[in-house]
Amino acid sequence: MSRYHSPRGTRDILPTETPTWRWLEAKFRSLCSVYGYEEIRTPLFEHTELFTRSSGETSEIVSKQMYTFQDRGDESLTLRPEGTAPIGRAYLEHGLGSPGQLTKLCYLAPNFRYERPQAGRYRQHHQVGLEALGSQDPALDAEVLCLADQLFQDLGIPAYELVLNSVGCPQCRPAYRDALRAYFEPHLSVLGEDDRRRLEVNPLRILDSKDPECVRLGDGAPGVVPYLCQECADHFSQVQGHLNRLGIAFILDKRLVRGLDYYTKTAFEFRTASGLGSQNSFGGGGRYDGLVESLGGPPTPGVGFGSGIERLLLVLEAVGVEPQTTPSPIAFVAPLGDGSRDRAVELLAELRRQGVASEMGYGGRSLKSQMKQADKSGARYALLLGEDELAKGEVAVRDLKSSTQESWPLNEVTRRLASMSL
C-alpha cells in the first residue's frame, strides 16, 4: 500500500470515471457552441489583488478560502478560487470587447478553495461556466438561464428548481443594507460571531447564513424588491417575463444572495433534492455589471453562470442517469505465436489510422488469456492472427457477442471494420 495519498479535499479521477466526465464536458461544449460561446482558458493562478479587488476583502472566499502564496519574486499569487474575475482580467488585457460589442465566453476549469470537504465539494473542484460581457439587456440574463436549463435537461436531470432574486445595484443597495441592519440588530445576542461580522461589513451575506437561529430570523427579514431602484426593478421584471415566455419555471426567494461583491441585479441558483444533502445547490450565477470597472476597465455589464462538475455527477448518480460514454474498442487483435506478431502490430496500426478503436494482446500470452482480455476490453470482434492465417492471407474474425467465427481476407479487415464503426 502506498505511503502517499491525495491531499484532503482532493481526489483522483480514475480511468473508469473519465468517460463520464468527457461525456458531460462534451454536452456542455456542444451547447455553448449552439449558443455562440467560445472557450477560454485562463491560468491556474493569478495575482492575489485580482480577487481581493473584485470579490471583496470581506467575502468568504478572500477572508477564509483562498490558497495564497509568495513566489520567488516575492509576488503574492493565488490559486484560482472562481472563474469570473480571471475572465474579466483576460477580457481587459487582450481587448476581447469594445463598446456596444457582446463577448460570450465559456470555460471548463479547476478551482481551488480551502473549505471543509463535503458531498461534491472539494478543495480542488472542477467547474463548467460561461460569461457574457457587454450588454445590460435582460434578455441576455434569460439566455444564460436558458442555456443552463437546457444543459441540465440534456444531461437527464429530471427534477430541480430555478431560484431567482435580485441583489440590486450600488445605488439602491445601501437602503436595503440599512433595512437589514435595522431588522437584525435587536437580535445580536443570538447571532454567532460570523453573522455579527457579516451584519457589520455586508448585511446581505447574513441572508446566506447556515446557522439555524439566523435562518429562522431571516425568514422574517425584509426582501430586496421594495428597495430596488426603478432601473433594477424594471430589469428584474423583464427577466421574469422572458423566463415565463420561454416556459422556464422559477421560484422567487428573497433570501438568495451571492457571496461576491461584484454581483448586481439578477442572482440565481439551481437546486435539487437529489444526491446533495442540505447543500442542495448545483449551479448558480448572476449579473455583475461592476466587475470589469473594478479591475480598471470601462463600465462593462456582464452576466454569467457556473456549475460544479463533481456536484452535477452526484446528482446524475442519485437520479440513476446512465451517461452515454465512449464506446469500447470494436476490435481486439490477438497474435497467435511469434511469427504473426509483426503483422499483428501492422494490422493494429492500420485499424487505428482508419478510426477503428482497437486493442491488442501483448506479451506472447495464450489464446485463452487473450480472449479473457478481449472480453474485459469490451471489444465486439477478436481478430485471430496465427501463422496458418498468415499463410492463407486471412484473419479469423470471432464475434464475441454471438460467439460465431468466420475468415476474412487480411487485406479487407480494416475496410470492413471501418465501415461498421462509422
PDB file of N, CA and C in Angstrom, residues 328-361:
ATOM      1  N   SER A 328     -16.600   1.026 -26.309  1.00  0.00           N
ATOM      2  CA  SER A 328     -15.418   0.179 -26.128  1.00  0.00           C
ATOM      3  C   SER A 328     -14.777  -0.104 -27.478  1.00  0.00           C
ATOM      4  N   PRO A 329     -13.537  -0.617 -27.456  1.00  0.00           N
ATOM      5  CA  PRO A 329     -12.899  -0.982 -28.721  1.00  0.00           C
ATOM      6  C   PRO A 329     -13.762  -1.935 -29.529  1.00  0.00           C
ATOM      7  N   ILE A 330     -13.794  -1.728 -30.827  1.00  0.00           N
ATOM      8  CA  ILE A 330     -14.578  -2.626 -31.676  1.00  0.00           C
ATOM      9  C   ILE A 330     -13.774  -3.875 -32.025  1.00  0.00           C
ATOM     10  N   ALA A 331     -12.430  -3.774 -31.961  1.00  0.00           N
ATOM     11  CA  ALA A 331     -11.595  -4.900 -32.385  1.00  0.00           C
ATOM     12  C   ALA A 331     -10.484  -5.175 -31.383  1.00  0.00           C
ATOM     13  N   PHE A 332     -10.186  -6.467 -31.219  1.00  0.00           N
ATOM     14  CA  PHE A 332      -9.064  -6.886 -30.385  1.00  0.00           C
ATOM     15  C   PHE A 332      -8.211  -7.825 -31.237  1.00  0.00           C
ATOM     16  N   VAL A 333      -6.983  -7.390 -31.531  1.00  0.00           N
ATOM     17  CA  VAL A 333      -6.072  -8.178 -32.359  1.00  0.00           C
ATOM     18  C   VAL A 333      -5.329  -9.157 -31.462  1.00  0.00           C
ATOM     19  N   ALA A 334      -5.461 -10.454 -31.790  1.00  0.00           N
ATOM     20  CA  ALA A 334      -4.834 -11.496 -30.969  1.00  0.00           C
ATOM     21  C   ALA A 334      -3.813 -12.256 -31.802  1.00  0.00           C
ATOM     22  N   PRO A 335      -2.517 -11.902 -31.688  1.00  0.00           N
ATOM     23  CA  PRO A 335      -1.494 -12.662 -32.413  1.00  0.00           C
ATOM     24  C   PRO A 335      -1.273 -14.029 -31.759  1.00  0.00           C
ATOM     25  N   LEU A 336      -1.191 -15.073 -32.577  1.00  0.00           N
ATOM     26  CA  LEU A 336      -1.023 -16.433 -32.069  1.00  0.00           C
ATOM     27  C   LEU A 336       0.345 -16.937 -32.501  1.00  0.00           C
ATOM     28  N   GLY A 337       1.348 -16.735 -31.637  1.00  0.00           N
ATOM     29  CA  GLY A 337       2.702 -17.167 -31.953  1.00  0.00           C
ATOM     30  C   GLY A 337       3.555 -16.003 -32.402  1.00  0.00           C
ATOM     31  N   ASP A 338       4.861 -16.159 -32.205  1.00  0.00           N
ATOM     32  CA  ASP A 338       5.803 -15.085 -32.521  1.00  0.00           C
ATOM     33  C   ASP A 338       5.808 -14.736 -33.992  1.00  0.00           C
ATOM     34  N   GLY A 339       5.523 -15.725 -34.861  1.00  0.00           N
ATOM     35  CA  GLY A 339       5.589 -15.479 -36.302  1.00  0.00           C
ATOM     36  C   GLY A 339       4.548 -14.510 -36.807  1.00  0.00           C
ATOM     37  N   SER A 340       3.473 -14.320 -36.070  1.00  0.00           N
ATOM     38  CA  SER A 340       2.409 -13.420 -36.529  1.00  0.00           C
ATOM     39  C   SER A 340       2.425 -12.068 -35.828  1.00  0.00           C
ATOM     40  N   ARG A 341       3.346 -11.883 -34.887  1.00  0.00           N
ATOM     41  CA  ARG A 341       3.303 -10.664 -34.084  1.00  0.00           C
ATOM     42  C   ARG A 341       3.577  -9.419 -34.917  1.00  0.00           C
ATOM     43  N   ASP A 342       4.573  -9.467 -35.799  1.00  0.00           N
ATOM     44  CA  ASP A 342       4.908  -8.276 -36.593  1.00  0.00           C
ATOM     45  C   ASP A 342       3.719  -7.827 -37.433  1.00  0.00           C
ATOM     46  N   ARG A 343       3.044  -8.799 -38.070  1.00  0.00           N
ATOM     47  CA  ARG A 343       1.894  -8.431 -38.908  1.00  0.00           C
ATOM     48  C   ARG A 343       0.733  -7.949 -38.044  1.00  0.00           C
ATOM     49  N   ALA A 344       0.603  -8.495 -36.835  1.00  0.00           N
ATOM     50  CA  ALA A 344      -0.461  -8.050 -35.935  1.00  0.00           C
ATOM     51  C   ALA A 344      -0.251  -6.590 -35.533  1.00  0.00           C
ATOM     52  N   VAL A 345       1.010  -6.208 -35.271  1.00  0.00           N
ATOM     53  CA  VAL A 345       1.306  -4.818 -34.930  1.00  0.00           C
ATOM     54  C   VAL A 345       0.929  -3.901 -36.090  1.00  0.00           C
ATOM     55  N   GLU A 346       1.238  -4.335 -37.326  1.00  0.00           N
ATOM     56  CA  GLU A 346       0.884  -3.539 -38.502  1.00  0.00           C
ATOM     57  C   GLU A 346      -0.631  -3.421 -38.648  1.00  0.00           C
ATOM     58  N   LEU A 347      -1.354  -4.530 -38.438  1.00  0.00           N
ATOM     59  CA  LEU A 347      -2.802  -4.519 -38.564  1.00  0.00           C
ATOM     60  C   LEU A 347      -3.423  -3.587 -37.524  1.00  0.00           C
ATOM     61  N   LEU A 348      -2.905  -3.620 -36.304  1.00  0.00           N
ATOM     62  CA  LEU A 348      -3.414  -2.753 -35.246  1.00  0.00           C
ATOM     63  C   LEU A 348      -3.263  -1.287 -35.649  1.00  0.00           C
ATOM     64  N   ALA A 349      -2.102  -0.916 -36.202  1.00  0.00           N
ATOM     65  CA  ALA A 349      -1.874   0.467 -36.616  1.00  0.00           C
ATOM     66  C   ALA A 349      -2.795   0.847 -37.773  1.00  0.00           C
ATOM     67  N   GLU A 350      -3.012  -0.083 -38.722  1.00  0.00           N
ATOM     68  CA  GLU A 350      -3.916   0.202 -39.848  1.00  0.00           C
ATOM     69  C   GLU A 350      -5.330   0.492 -39.356  1.00  0.00           C
ATOM     70  N   LEU A 351      -5.796  -0.327 -38.432  1.00  0.00           N
ATOM     71  CA  LEU A 351      -7.143  -0.145 -37.892  1.00  0.00           C
ATOM     72  C   LEU A 351      -7.285   1.222 -37.219  1.00  0.00           C
ATOM     73  N   ARG A 352      -6.315   1.572 -36.401  1.00  0.00           N
ATOM     74  CA  ARG A 352      -6.395   2.834 -35.670  1.00  0.00           C
ATOM     75  C   ARG A 352      -6.311   4.041 -36.599  1.00  0.00           C
ATOM     76  N   ARG A 353      -5.481   3.936 -37.661  1.00  0.00           N
ATOM     77  CA  ARG A 353      -5.396   5.048 -38.613  1.00  0.00           C
ATOM     78  C   ARG A 353      -6.722   5.291 -39.316  1.00  0.00           C
ATOM     79  N   GLN A 354      -7.526   4.258 -39.432  1.00  0.00           N
ATOM     80  CA  GLN A 354      -8.837   4.391 -40.069  1.00  0.00           C
ATOM     81  C   GLN A 354      -9.956   4.659 -39.059  1.00  0.00           C
ATOM     82  N   GLY A 355      -9.582   4.956 -37.822  1.00  0.00           N
ATOM     83  CA  GLY A 355     -10.561   5.329 -36.824  1.00  0.00           C
ATOM     84  C   GLY A 355     -11.265   4.175 -36.147  1.00  0.00           C
ATOM     85  N   VAL A 356     -10.722   2.961 -36.280  1.00  0.00           N
ATOM     86  CA  VAL A 356     -11.319   1.800 -35.631  1.00  0.00           C
ATOM     87  C   VAL A 356     -10.683   1.631 -34.252  1.00  0.00           C
ATOM     88  N   ALA A 357     -11.469   1.795 -33.194  1.00  0.00           N
ATOM     89  CA  ALA A 357     -10.956   1.627 -31.830  1.00  0.00           C
ATOM     90  C   ALA A 357     -10.496   0.186 -31.648  1.00  0.00           C
ATOM     91  N   SER A 358      -9.236  -0.004 -31.311  1.00  0.00           N
ATOM     92  CA  SER A 358      -8.652  -1.349 -31.302  1.00  0.00           C
ATOM     93  C   SER A 358      -7.668  -1.512 -30.159  1.00  0.00           C
ATOM     94  N   GLU A 359      -7.522  -2.772 -29.722  1.00  0.00           N
ATOM     95  CA  GLU A 359      -6.504  -3.150 -28.748  1.00  0.00           C
ATOM     96  C   GLU A 359      -5.819  -4.408 -29.244  1.00  0.00           C
ATOM     97  N   MET A 360      -4.744  -4.787 -28.544  1.00  0.00           N
ATOM     98  CA  MET A 360      -4.017  -5.992 -28.953  1.00  0.00           C
ATOM     99  C   MET A 360      -3.506  -6.722 -27.722  1.00  0.00           C
ATOM    100  N   GLY A 361      -3.352  -8.014 -27.849  1.00  0.00           N
ATOM    101  CA  GLY A 361      -2.763  -8.805 -26.785  1.00  0.00           C
ATOM    102  C   GLY A 361      -1.247  -8.748 -26.848  1.00  0.00           C
TER     103      GLY A 361
END
